[in-house]
Amino acid sequence: TRPIHVIGGGLAGCEAAWQIAEAGIAVVLHEMRPEVETPAHKSDGLAELVCSNSFRSDDSTSNAVGVLHAEMRAAGSLIMWAADRHQLPAGSALAVDRDGFSEAVTQAIADHPLIRIERGEISTLPNPDQPTIVATGPLTSGALATAIREATGEDQLAFFDAIAPIIHRDSINMDIAWMQSRYDKPGPGGDTAAYLNCPMDRAQYEAFIEALLQAETADFREWEKDTAYFEGCLPIEVMAARGAETLRWGPMKPVGLTNRHRPEEKPWAVVQLRQDNKQGTLFNMVGFQTKMKYGEQTRILRMIPALENAEFARLGGIHRNTFLRSPKILDETMRLKVQPHIRFAGQITGCEGYVESASIGLLAGRFAAAEALGDQPALPPDTTAHGALLAHITGRNLVDKENGDFQPMNVNFGLFPDIEAPTKDEDGRRMKGKERGVARKRTLAARALADFTAWLAANELRKAA
Ligand code: FAD
């Protein structure tokens, strides 16, 4: 078999290279550092953690990223092996010694007889006779980003996220909020109640604006300043600073909506949320991109009536991030539809975080290896953490795959298909809200691990002769 090329020696690229090599297939891993630097990496090591040293929760019984850890370990992940060897005390989280971690990955890759590391920037996409995985991450070099844009079309590669917070639907108080589209205008499917509306009276609006004006915001890093935000996606706190009425004329317009619970009261302002996934478990806050610090976001957004107990699947942010409109341009195993010899992996596909990027590298590596051995790659079930994340990337959860808004995401239980969870505890006592929530997460986690183990057993990679 021909060697498979992997571009980018980060979390995803190293994991992909490892999985391919472990299947007995030769790999050439291209890493541009130290010849060409990124604005965030500081070393020339592979799998460098550019910011925090945390892989987040290691609890595989009731936390989605913990489940992802467990699935990766079961699949022989190099990244998890190195993380476990260089773990630091951090309670139930998995924190690592970043230098030891990166050195262990670099050494394992360098020592693998089937992997060759080539240093230097790759600035063009490969010819069709060269199967390749592109895993160049959120800070993909400019030349390669241009080549990707040329191959995919101008609008298919984004350079930064302007993310509005996403909320778990079951944490929204529907005694206050109601479903209605503005002017009851039907959507493509004829639905006239596509939006979830949270009303505010004048005093609530004014208090909210005041809180926004006082909020602490995250700084733009020096190298992010040149991607000054577009007028079309200004952070809400910037809009508030432009005038007390700006939001009321923008994303918080109260027109065309009638409060279903109190039809006689005309709302002074309305916050709208839109369904974010097919299952209807997640809703995003329309036009609410923000640069407020995370603690400030949860505190201030919970001032919105109906969101007082909101649980956030992801908070808002605006930062430099190169990512593809994957649902539109990638196939279900993350190959570029127009050039299927190229597969993408890692954060550039629209996942978020170290662990998620590595897990998508793991899948891309296994898919590429299966293909090289003449097998049809098998997709992990949607009920697993890997499958749920892959479904997000390839748009299987999107209401509109072609035109729908696509934003990178961490793994979270909102991406998993729903499940019937127990309503009574072991003593037969009926469980209440929070307890039931935990029971549901436990049931989802157990199903994911069982289904992933079965998938692995059924799809053991054949080894190349
Ligand atoms: P990377 O790990 O970035 O790896 C990509 C590799 O490709 C790099 O080594 C790069 O040098 C190389 N490369 C790029 N272009 C080329 C080219 N043309 N030719 C050859 N090589 C190339 N996630 C978290 O979980 N926690 C955090 O605290 C966190 N903080 C972050 C802070 C910043 C500033 C950024 C930008 C991201 C942060 N992330 C964080 C997200 C995190 O970077 C990614 O989740 C993760 O590193 C992505 O893995 P990856 O393998 O896709 O990309």
Short mmCIF file of C-alpha atoms and ligand atoms in Angstrom, two decimals:
data_model
loop_
_atom_site.label_atom_id
_atom_site.label_comp_id
_atom_site.label_asym_id
_atom_site.label_seq_id
_atom_site.Cartn_x
_atom_site.Cartn_y
_atom_site.Cartn_z
CA THR A 1 0.00 0.00 0.00
CA ARG A 2 1.06 3.60 -0.62
CA PRO A 3 2.00 5.67 2.41
CA ILE A 4 -0.69 7.96 3.74
CA HIS A 5 0.36 11.55 4.28
CA VAL A 6 -0.83 13.44 7.33
CA ILE A 7 -0.38 17.22 7.32
CA GLY A 8 -0.11 18.73 10.82
CA GLY A 9 1.58 17.15 13.84
CA GLY A 10 -0.92 18.40 16.41
CA LEU A 11 -3.41 16.47 18.53
CA ALA A 12 -5.40 15.18 15.58
CA GLY A 13 -2.51 14.56 13.17
CA CYS A 14 -0.47 12.53 15.67
CA GLU A 15 -3.46 10.39 16.64
CA ALA A 16 -4.37 9.79 12.98
CA ALA A 17 -0.77 8.87 12.09
CA TRP A 18 -0.61 6.46 15.05
CA GLN A 19 -3.85 4.67 14.16
CA ILE A 20 -2.76 4.23 10.55
CA ALA A 21 0.70 2.97 11.47
CA GLU A 22 -0.77 0.56 14.03
CA ALA A 23 -2.77 -0.93 11.16
CA GLY A 24 0.54 -1.67 9.45
CA ILE A 25 0.43 1.13 6.89
CA ALA A 26 3.28 3.61 6.34
CA VAL A 27 2.70 7.26 7.20
CA VAL A 28 4.51 10.49 6.38
CA LEU A 29 3.68 13.10 9.01
CA HIS A 30 4.32 16.70 7.93
CA GLU A 31 4.81 19.39 10.57
CA MET A 32 5.77 22.93 9.63
CA ARG A 33 7.21 23.94 13.00
CA PRO A 34 9.96 25.00 13.71
CA GLU A 35 10.51 26.16 10.10
CA VAL A 36 7.22 28.06 10.08
CA GLU A 37 5.68 29.03 13.42
CA THR A 38 2.05 29.56 14.39
CA PRO A 39 1.02 32.55 16.52
CA ALA A 40 0.22 30.28 19.50
CA HIS A 41 2.65 27.34 19.56
CA LYS A 42 5.88 27.88 21.49
CA SER A 43 7.87 24.66 20.96
CA ASP A 44 8.80 22.41 18.07
CA GLY A 45 7.26 19.37 19.81
CA LEU A 46 4.38 17.44 18.32
CA ALA A 47 0.96 17.60 20.03
CA GLU A 48 1.71 20.84 21.83
CA LEU A 49 -1.10 22.07 24.09
CA VAL A 50 -1.31 25.75 23.21
CA CYS A 51 -3.24 26.98 26.22
CA SER A 52 -4.68 25.12 29.23
CA ASN A 53 -3.16 21.77 30.25
CA SER A 54 -6.54 20.16 30.93
CA PHE A 55 -8.30 17.37 29.07
CA ARG A 56 -11.36 18.26 31.21
CA SER A 57 -13.47 15.71 33.10
CA ASP A 58 -12.26 12.12 33.23
CA ASP A 59 -15.61 10.90 34.57
CA SER A 60 -16.83 8.34 32.05
CA THR A 61 -20.01 7.56 33.99
CA SER A 62 -21.84 10.88 33.57
CA ASN A 63 -19.71 13.34 31.58
CA ALA A 64 -19.59 13.45 27.78
CA VAL A 65 -15.89 14.29 27.49
CA GLY A 66 -15.11 11.60 30.08
CA VAL A 67 -16.96 9.14 27.86
CA LEU A 68 -14.85 10.30 24.92
CA HIS A 69 -11.68 9.63 26.98
CA ALA A 70 -12.86 6.09 27.74
CA GLU A 71 -13.76 5.37 24.13
CA MET A 72 -10.37 6.64 22.94
CA ARG A 73 -8.53 4.49 25.47
CA ALA A 74 -10.50 1.47 24.25
CA ALA A 75 -9.41 2.24 20.68
CA GLY A 76 -5.71 2.36 21.59
CA SER A 77 -5.33 6.13 21.46
CA LEU A 78 -1.76 7.45 21.55
CA ILE A 79 -2.93 10.82 22.89
CA MET A 80 -4.75 9.22 25.85
CA TRP A 81 -1.80 6.90 26.53
CA ALA A 82 0.55 9.90 26.74
CA ALA A 83 -1.96 11.92 28.80
CA ASP A 84 -2.38 9.07 31.31
CA ARG A 85 1.40 8.72 31.65
CA HIS A 86 1.83 12.43 32.33
CA GLN A 87 -1.23 13.06 34.46
CA LEU A 88 -1.10 15.71 37.19
CA PRO A 89 -3.37 15.85 40.25
CA ALA A 90 -6.58 17.69 39.27
CA GLY A 91 -9.48 16.00 41.07
CA SER A 92 -11.85 14.36 38.62
CA ALA A 93 -10.29 16.23 35.67
CA LEU A 94 -7.45 14.90 33.58
CA ALA A 95 -4.68 17.51 33.63
CA VAL A 96 -1.31 16.77 32.12
CA ASP A 97 2.27 17.94 32.33
CA ARG A 98 2.33 19.62 28.92
CA ASP A 99 6.05 19.16 28.26
CA GLY A 100 6.15 15.52 29.31
CA PHE A 101 2.99 14.87 27.32
CA SER A 102 4.29 16.45 24.12
CA GLU A 103 7.69 14.74 24.49
CA ALA A 104 6.03 11.34 24.96
CA VAL A 105 3.90 11.77 21.83
CA THR A 106 6.87 13.06 19.80
CA GLN A 107 9.04 10.14 20.94
CA ALA A 108 6.40 7.49 20.25
CA ILE A 109 5.81 8.87 16.75
CA ALA A 110 9.53 9.19 16.02
CA ASP A 111 10.16 5.62 17.25
CA HIS A 112 7.36 4.02 15.23
CA PRO A 113 8.97 2.06 12.39
CA LEU A 114 6.14 2.96 9.99
CA ILE A 115 6.03 6.73 10.61
CA ARG A 116 8.39 9.24 9.04
CA ILE A 117 8.31 12.84 10.25
CA GLU A 118 9.01 15.53 7.66
CA ARG A 119 9.45 19.08 8.87
CA GLY A 120 8.31 21.92 6.63
CA GLU A 121 5.17 23.76 5.57
CA ILE A 122 2.85 22.12 3.06
CA SER A 123 1.35 24.91 1.03
CA THR A 124 -0.64 23.08 -1.65
CA LEU A 125 -3.15 20.25 -1.62
CA PRO A 126 -1.85 16.85 -2.80
CA ASN A 127 -2.39 15.17 -6.17
CA PRO A 128 -5.09 12.51 -6.44
CA ASP A 129 -2.52 9.69 -6.25
CA GLN A 130 -1.58 10.67 -2.69
CA PRO A 131 -4.08 9.82 0.04
CA THR A 132 -3.82 12.56 2.65
CA ILE A 133 -5.30 13.68 5.94
CA VAL A 134 -5.25 17.43 6.56
CA ALA A 135 -5.09 18.12 10.32
CA THR A 136 -3.61 21.60 10.41
CA GLY A 137 -5.84 22.93 13.14
CA PRO A 138 -7.32 26.30 14.05
CA LEU A 139 -4.13 28.10 13.01
CA THR A 140 -3.65 26.48 9.60
CA SER A 141 -0.91 28.32 7.70
CA GLY A 142 -2.03 31.04 5.30
CA ALA A 143 -0.76 29.37 2.12
CA LEU A 144 -2.55 26.08 2.84
CA ALA A 145 -5.73 27.91 3.89
CA THR A 146 -5.68 29.68 0.52
CA ALA A 147 -5.28 26.35 -1.28
CA ILE A 148 -8.19 24.87 0.69
CA ARG A 149 -10.35 27.88 -0.15
CA GLU A 150 -9.52 27.49 -3.83
CA ALA A 151 -10.53 23.82 -3.74
CA THR A 152 -13.70 24.25 -1.70
CA GLY A 153 -15.00 27.71 -2.61
CA GLU A 154 -14.61 31.07 -0.90
CA ASP A 155 -17.31 30.70 1.71
CA GLN A 156 -16.46 27.19 2.86
CA LEU A 157 -13.53 28.05 5.15
CA ALA A 158 -14.10 30.39 8.08
CA PHE A 159 -11.31 32.29 9.81
CA PHE A 160 -12.93 33.01 13.13
CA ASP A 161 -15.82 31.96 15.29
CA ALA A 162 -18.46 34.39 16.40
CA ILE A 163 -20.35 32.04 18.66
CA ALA A 164 -23.65 32.65 20.37
CA PRO A 165 -24.29 30.58 23.50
CA ILE A 166 -26.16 27.28 23.15
CA ILE A 167 -28.54 26.12 25.86
CA HIS A 168 -30.03 22.75 26.81
CA ARG A 169 -33.74 22.99 25.98
CA ASP A 170 -34.83 21.13 29.09
CA SER A 171 -33.30 23.84 31.32
CA ILE A 172 -35.49 26.61 29.83
CA ASN A 173 -38.59 27.65 31.79
CA MET A 174 -41.48 27.18 29.37
CA ASP A 175 -43.94 28.70 31.85
CA ILE A 176 -42.36 32.01 30.79
CA ALA A 177 -41.03 31.33 27.28
CA TRP A 178 -43.16 30.30 24.30
CA MET A 179 -42.66 29.01 20.76
CA GLN A 180 -43.56 31.37 17.91
CA SER A 181 -41.98 32.67 14.70
CA ARG A 182 -42.06 36.41 14.13
CA TYR A 183 -45.42 37.36 12.53
CA ASP A 184 -46.17 33.60 12.59
CA LYS A 185 -44.29 33.43 9.33
CA PRO A 186 -44.01 29.80 8.19
CA GLY A 187 -40.50 28.36 7.73
CA PRO A 188 -39.46 25.97 4.93
CA GLY A 189 -41.34 23.08 6.57
CA GLY A 190 -44.46 25.22 7.19
CA ASP A 191 -43.68 25.58 10.90
CA THR A 192 -44.94 28.89 12.32
CA ALA A 193 -43.50 28.33 15.78
CA ALA A 194 -39.81 27.75 15.09
CA TYR A 195 -38.38 30.15 17.68
CA LEU A 196 -38.34 30.04 21.43
CA ASN A 197 -39.09 33.51 22.84
CA CYS A 198 -38.10 34.99 26.19
CA PRO A 199 -39.91 38.25 27.02
CA MET A 200 -38.55 41.20 29.01
CA ASP A 201 -40.35 44.20 30.46
CA ARG A 202 -38.73 47.62 30.45
CA ALA A 203 -37.13 47.34 33.91
CA GLN A 204 -35.71 43.90 33.10
CA TYR A 205 -34.31 45.18 29.79
CA GLU A 206 -32.66 48.19 31.40
CA ALA A 207 -31.10 46.07 34.14
CA PHE A 208 -29.83 43.66 31.48
CA ILE A 209 -28.24 46.46 29.41
CA GLU A 210 -26.63 47.87 32.54
CA ALA A 211 -25.17 44.44 33.35
CA LEU A 212 -23.80 44.12 29.81
CA LEU A 213 -22.13 47.52 30.08
CA GLN A 214 -20.44 46.51 33.34
CA ALA A 215 -19.47 43.01 32.18
CA GLU A 216 -15.87 41.94 32.04
CA THR A 217 -14.88 40.85 28.56
CA ALA A 218 -12.12 38.57 27.38
CA ASP A 219 -9.27 40.42 25.67
CA PHE A 220 -8.46 40.05 22.04
CA ARG A 221 -5.03 38.56 21.72
CA GLU A 222 -2.60 40.72 19.80
CA TRP A 223 -2.81 38.50 16.70
CA GLU A 224 -6.59 38.36 16.79
CA LYS A 225 -6.98 42.10 16.46
CA ASP A 226 -6.52 42.08 12.70
CA THR A 227 -9.65 39.97 12.38
CA ALA A 228 -11.77 42.88 13.65
CA TYR A 229 -15.31 41.67 13.94
CA PHE A 230 -17.71 42.28 11.10
CA GLU A 231 -20.60 44.71 11.55
CA GLY A 232 -22.89 41.72 10.94
CA CYS A 233 -21.81 39.83 14.05
CA LEU A 234 -20.98 42.39 16.71
CA PRO A 235 -20.84 41.09 20.28
CA ILE A 236 -23.97 42.01 22.28
CA GLU A 237 -21.92 44.01 24.79
CA VAL A 238 -20.50 46.13 21.95
CA MET A 239 -24.04 46.70 20.64
CA ALA A 240 -25.17 47.71 24.14
CA ALA A 241 -22.30 50.20 24.37
CA ARG A 242 -23.49 51.84 21.15
CA GLY A 243 -26.74 52.89 22.81
CA ALA A 244 -29.35 51.56 25.22
CA GLU A 245 -31.84 50.96 22.39
CA THR A 246 -29.45 49.25 19.94
CA LEU A 247 -30.27 45.70 21.04
CA ARG A 248 -34.00 46.47 21.11
CA TRP A 249 -33.71 47.39 17.44
CA GLY A 250 -31.44 44.46 16.73
CA PRO A 251 -31.55 40.87 18.00
CA MET A 252 -33.94 41.75 20.87
CA LYS A 253 -36.66 43.34 18.68
CA PRO A 254 -40.04 42.74 20.32
CA VAL A 255 -42.14 43.03 17.13
CA GLY A 256 -44.38 40.38 15.53
CA LEU A 257 -44.58 38.33 18.73
CA THR A 258 -47.38 37.80 21.25
CA ASN A 259 -46.66 36.45 24.69
CA ARG A 260 -48.68 33.20 24.75
CA HIS A 261 -48.83 33.19 28.55
CA ARG A 262 -49.84 36.85 28.92
CA PRO A 263 -51.27 38.03 25.59
CA GLU A 264 -52.30 41.38 27.10
CA GLU A 265 -48.71 42.33 27.98
CA LYS A 266 -46.60 43.72 25.16
CA PRO A 267 -42.98 42.73 25.74
CA TRP A 268 -40.43 45.57 25.77
CA ALA A 269 -37.77 43.27 24.32
CA VAL A 270 -37.57 39.59 23.33
CA VAL A 271 -34.61 37.22 23.27
CA GLN A 272 -35.07 34.54 20.62
CA LEU A 273 -33.55 31.08 20.55
CA ARG A 274 -33.45 28.81 17.56
CA GLN A 275 -33.30 25.02 17.45
CA ASP A 276 -29.69 23.94 17.07
CA ASN A 277 -29.87 20.19 16.46
CA LYS A 278 -32.31 17.78 14.90
CA GLN A 279 -33.15 16.17 18.24
CA GLY A 280 -34.37 19.57 19.48
CA THR A 281 -32.37 19.22 22.70
CA LEU A 282 -30.21 22.30 22.07
CA PHE A 283 -31.19 25.90 21.27
CA ASN A 284 -28.87 28.77 20.31
CA MET A 285 -29.40 32.41 21.26
CA VAL A 286 -30.04 34.28 18.02
CA GLY A 287 -27.60 37.15 17.44
CA PHE A 288 -26.07 36.76 20.91
CA GLN A 289 -22.39 36.33 20.04
CA THR A 290 -20.34 37.72 22.89
CA LYS A 291 -16.83 38.25 24.14
CA MET A 292 -17.85 38.38 27.82
CA LYS A 293 -15.86 36.20 30.22
CA TYR A 294 -17.50 32.81 30.80
CA GLY A 295 -18.51 33.51 34.42
CA GLU A 296 -20.06 36.81 33.36
CA GLN A 297 -21.99 35.13 30.56
CA THR A 298 -23.70 32.59 32.78
CA ARG A 299 -24.47 35.24 35.41
CA ILE A 300 -25.83 37.86 33.00
CA LEU A 301 -27.66 35.56 30.56
CA ARG A 302 -29.49 33.95 33.49
CA MET A 303 -31.02 37.40 34.13
CA ILE A 304 -33.16 36.76 31.02
CA PRO A 305 -36.64 35.60 32.07
CA ALA A 306 -37.06 31.83 31.36
CA LEU A 307 -33.28 31.36 31.39
CA GLU A 308 -32.84 31.69 35.16
CA ASN A 309 -31.72 28.04 35.39
CA ALA A 310 -30.24 27.78 31.90
CA GLU A 311 -27.61 25.08 31.40
CA PHE A 312 -25.17 26.03 28.68
CA ALA A 313 -23.96 23.42 26.20
CA ARG A 314 -21.48 26.01 24.97
CA LEU A 315 -20.77 29.60 25.87
CA GLY A 316 -20.25 32.41 23.40
CA GLY A 317 -16.93 33.63 22.10
CA ILE A 318 -15.13 35.30 19.23
CA HIS A 319 -11.70 34.03 18.34
CA ARG A 320 -9.40 33.12 15.55
CA ASN A 321 -10.33 29.68 14.24
CA THR A 322 -9.92 28.19 10.81
CA PHE A 323 -12.69 25.68 10.15
CA LEU A 324 -14.59 24.19 7.24
CA ARG A 325 -18.30 24.24 6.51
CA SER A 326 -17.98 20.50 6.97
CA PRO A 327 -21.65 19.47 6.70
CA LYS A 328 -21.74 20.83 3.19
CA ILE A 329 -18.36 19.88 1.77
CA LEU A 330 -17.27 16.68 3.56
CA ASP A 331 -18.77 13.23 3.13
CA GLU A 332 -19.73 11.03 6.06
CA THR A 333 -16.14 9.82 6.62
CA MET A 334 -14.79 13.40 6.38
CA ARG A 335 -13.44 13.18 2.84
CA LEU A 336 -13.62 16.28 0.71
CA LYS A 337 -16.50 15.50 -1.65
CA VAL A 338 -14.81 17.15 -4.65
CA GLN A 339 -11.40 15.53 -3.97
CA PRO A 340 -12.03 12.32 -2.02
CA HIS A 341 -8.32 11.47 -1.70
CA ILE A 342 -8.21 14.28 0.88
CA ARG A 343 -9.70 13.72 4.31
CA PHE A 344 -9.81 16.30 7.10
CA ALA A 345 -9.36 15.77 10.83
CA GLY A 346 -9.20 17.73 14.07
CA GLN A 347 -10.38 21.19 14.91
CA ILE A 348 -10.44 22.28 11.26
CA THR A 349 -13.47 19.98 10.75
CA GLY A 350 -15.55 21.91 13.30
CA CYS A 351 -15.00 20.19 16.59
CA GLU A 352 -13.55 22.11 19.49
CA GLY A 353 -10.95 21.19 22.10
CA TYR A 354 -7.87 19.02 22.51
CA VAL A 355 -9.70 15.78 23.23
CA GLU A 356 -12.31 16.22 20.51
CA SER A 357 -9.63 17.08 17.94
CA ALA A 358 -7.64 13.98 18.86
CA SER A 359 -10.75 11.77 18.75
CA ILE A 360 -11.60 13.00 15.27
CA GLY A 361 -7.98 12.30 14.30
CA LEU A 362 -8.48 8.78 15.63
CA LEU A 363 -11.55 8.25 13.46
CA ALA A 364 -9.92 9.81 10.37
CA GLY A 365 -6.89 7.55 10.84
CA ARG A 366 -9.02 4.42 11.16
CA PHE A 367 -11.17 5.39 8.17
CA ALA A 368 -8.08 6.06 6.03
CA ALA A 369 -6.47 2.77 7.11
CA ALA A 370 -9.63 0.77 6.35
CA GLU A 371 -9.83 2.36 2.93
CA ALA A 372 -6.16 1.64 2.18
CA LEU A 373 -6.80 -2.01 3.04
CA GLY A 374 -9.70 -2.10 0.61
CA ASP A 375 -12.42 -2.08 3.27
CA GLN A 376 -15.42 0.20 3.59
CA PRO A 377 -14.90 2.40 6.69
CA ALA A 378 -17.57 1.70 9.30
CA LEU A 379 -19.09 4.68 11.13
CA PRO A 380 -19.35 4.54 14.92
CA PRO A 381 -23.01 4.61 16.05
CA ASP A 382 -24.48 8.07 16.82
CA THR A 383 -25.10 6.86 20.37
CA THR A 384 -21.33 6.89 21.09
CA ALA A 385 -19.33 10.03 21.89
CA HIS A 386 -17.27 9.55 18.72
CA GLY A 387 -20.38 8.98 16.64
CA ALA A 388 -22.23 11.96 18.12
CA LEU A 389 -19.29 14.26 17.40
CA LEU A 390 -18.90 12.89 13.88
CA ALA A 391 -22.62 13.40 13.30
CA HIS A 392 -22.22 17.04 14.36
CA ILE A 393 -19.30 17.56 11.97
CA THR A 394 -20.87 15.88 8.99
CA GLY A 395 -24.19 17.59 9.62
CA ARG A 396 -26.30 14.54 10.34
CA ASN A 397 -27.86 16.57 13.18
CA LEU A 398 -28.40 19.74 11.21
CA VAL A 399 -31.88 20.75 10.24
CA ASP A 400 -30.49 22.26 7.01
CA LYS A 401 -27.22 20.62 5.98
CA GLU A 402 -26.63 22.80 2.93
CA ASN A 403 -27.33 26.27 4.29
CA GLY A 404 -27.68 25.87 8.04
CA ASP A 405 -25.40 27.77 10.37
CA PHE A 406 -22.53 25.51 11.40
CA GLN A 407 -20.40 26.25 14.45
CA PRO A 408 -17.64 24.21 16.09
CA MET A 409 -18.63 22.36 19.27
CA ASN A 410 -17.24 20.47 22.18
CA VAL A 411 -18.69 17.03 22.74
CA ASN A 412 -21.79 17.21 24.98
CA PHE A 413 -24.81 15.04 25.73
CA GLY A 414 -27.06 17.35 23.71
CA LEU A 415 -25.47 15.82 20.59
CA PHE A 416 -26.52 12.28 21.56
CA PRO A 417 -29.84 10.73 20.53
CA ASP A 418 -32.22 10.88 23.47
CA ILE A 419 -32.87 7.91 25.73
CA GLU A 420 -35.50 6.71 28.18
CA ALA A 421 -33.85 7.22 31.57
CA PRO A 422 -35.07 5.78 34.88
CA THR A 423 -37.55 7.98 36.73
CA LYS A 424 -37.22 6.15 40.06
CA ASP A 425 -34.12 5.48 42.15
CA GLU A 426 -32.99 2.11 43.50
CA ASP A 427 -35.40 2.39 46.43
CA GLY A 428 -38.31 3.00 44.09
CA ARG A 429 -38.47 6.70 45.04
CA ARG A 430 -39.48 9.08 42.23
CA MET A 431 -36.45 11.22 41.33
CA LYS A 432 -36.62 15.02 41.05
CA GLY A 433 -35.20 17.36 38.36
CA LYS A 434 -31.48 17.35 39.07
CA GLU A 435 -31.35 13.71 40.12
CA ARG A 436 -33.21 12.73 36.98
CA GLY A 437 -30.76 14.78 34.92
CA VAL A 438 -27.85 12.83 36.42
CA ALA A 439 -29.66 9.52 35.88
CA ARG A 440 -30.18 10.45 32.24
CA LYS A 441 -26.48 11.27 31.77
CA ARG A 442 -25.50 7.98 33.39
CA THR A 443 -27.81 6.08 31.05
CA LEU A 444 -26.45 7.92 28.00
CA ALA A 445 -22.85 7.27 29.12
CA ALA A 446 -23.43 3.57 29.72
CA ARG A 447 -25.12 3.14 26.33
CA ALA A 448 -22.26 5.01 24.61
CA LEU A 449 -19.56 2.82 26.13
CA ALA A 450 -21.42 -0.42 25.42
CA ASP A 451 -22.12 0.60 21.81
CA PHE A 452 -18.54 1.78 21.24
CA THR A 453 -17.07 -1.46 22.57
CA ALA A 454 -19.37 -3.45 20.28
CA TRP A 455 -18.45 -1.24 17.31
CA LEU A 456 -14.72 -1.70 17.97
CA ALA A 457 -15.10 -5.47 18.24
CA ALA A 458 -17.07 -5.63 15.01
CA ASN A 459 -14.63 -3.41 13.14
CA GLU A 460 -11.21 -4.50 14.28
CA LEU A 461 -8.70 -3.09 11.82
CA ARG A 462 -7.13 -5.72 9.64
CA LYS A 463 -3.37 -5.35 9.70
CA ALA A 464 -1.59 -4.74 6.41
CA ALA A 465 0.60 -7.68 5.52
P1 FAD B 1 -3.25 21.68 16.36
O1 FAD B 1 -3.03 20.97 17.62
O2 FAD B 1 -3.16 23.14 16.32
O3 FAD B 1 -2.23 21.05 15.31
C1 FAD B 1 -2.11 21.53 13.99
C2 FAD B 1 -0.66 21.38 13.58
O4 FAD B 1 -0.55 21.65 12.19
C3 FAD B 1 0.25 22.37 14.28
O5 FAD B 1 1.32 21.67 14.87
C4 FAD B 1 0.71 23.31 13.16
O6 FAD B 1 2.03 23.77 13.36
C5 FAD B 1 0.61 22.42 11.95
N1 FAD B 1 0.39 23.12 10.66
C6 FAD B 1 -0.46 24.13 10.38
N2 FAD B 1 -0.40 24.44 9.06
C7 FAD B 1 0.50 23.60 8.50
C8 FAD B 1 1.00 23.42 7.16
N3 FAD B 1 0.56 24.17 6.15
N4 FAD B 1 1.92 22.47 6.93
C9 FAD B 1 2.40 21.68 7.95
N5 FAD B 1 1.96 21.81 9.24
C10 FAD B 1 1.02 22.75 9.51
N6 FAD B 1 -8.54 23.55 23.33
C11 FAD B 1 -8.69 23.07 24.58
O7 FAD B 1 -9.20 21.95 24.76
N7 FAD B 1 -8.29 23.79 25.66
C12 FAD B 1 -7.71 25.00 25.54
O8 FAD B 1 -7.34 25.62 26.52
C13 FAD B 1 -7.52 25.54 24.23
N8 FAD B 1 -6.95 26.74 24.04
C14 FAD B 1 -6.71 27.21 22.78
C15 FAD B 1 -6.04 28.42 22.61
C16 FAD B 1 -5.76 28.90 21.33
C17 FAD B 1 -5.03 30.18 21.17
C18 FAD B 1 -6.20 28.16 20.20
C19 FAD B 1 -5.92 28.66 18.81
C20 FAD B 1 -6.88 26.97 20.38
C21 FAD B 1 -7.14 26.49 21.65
N9 FAD B 1 -7.81 25.29 21.87
C22 FAD B 1 -7.96 24.78 23.12
C23 FAD B 1 -8.27 24.54 20.77
C24 FAD B 1 -7.07 23.61 20.45
O9 FAD B 1 -6.08 24.22 19.74
C25 FAD B 1 -7.42 22.61 19.57
O10 FAD B 1 -8.51 22.01 20.08
C26 FAD B 1 -6.37 21.55 19.30
O11 FAD B 1 -5.03 21.88 19.49
C27 FAD B 1 -6.60 21.30 17.88
O12 FAD B 1 -5.97 20.14 17.51
P2 FAD B 1 -5.58 20.00 16.01
O13 FAD B 1 -4.75 18.79 15.92
O14 FAD B 1 -6.76 20.10 15.15
O15 FAD B 1 -4.67 21.30 15.71
#
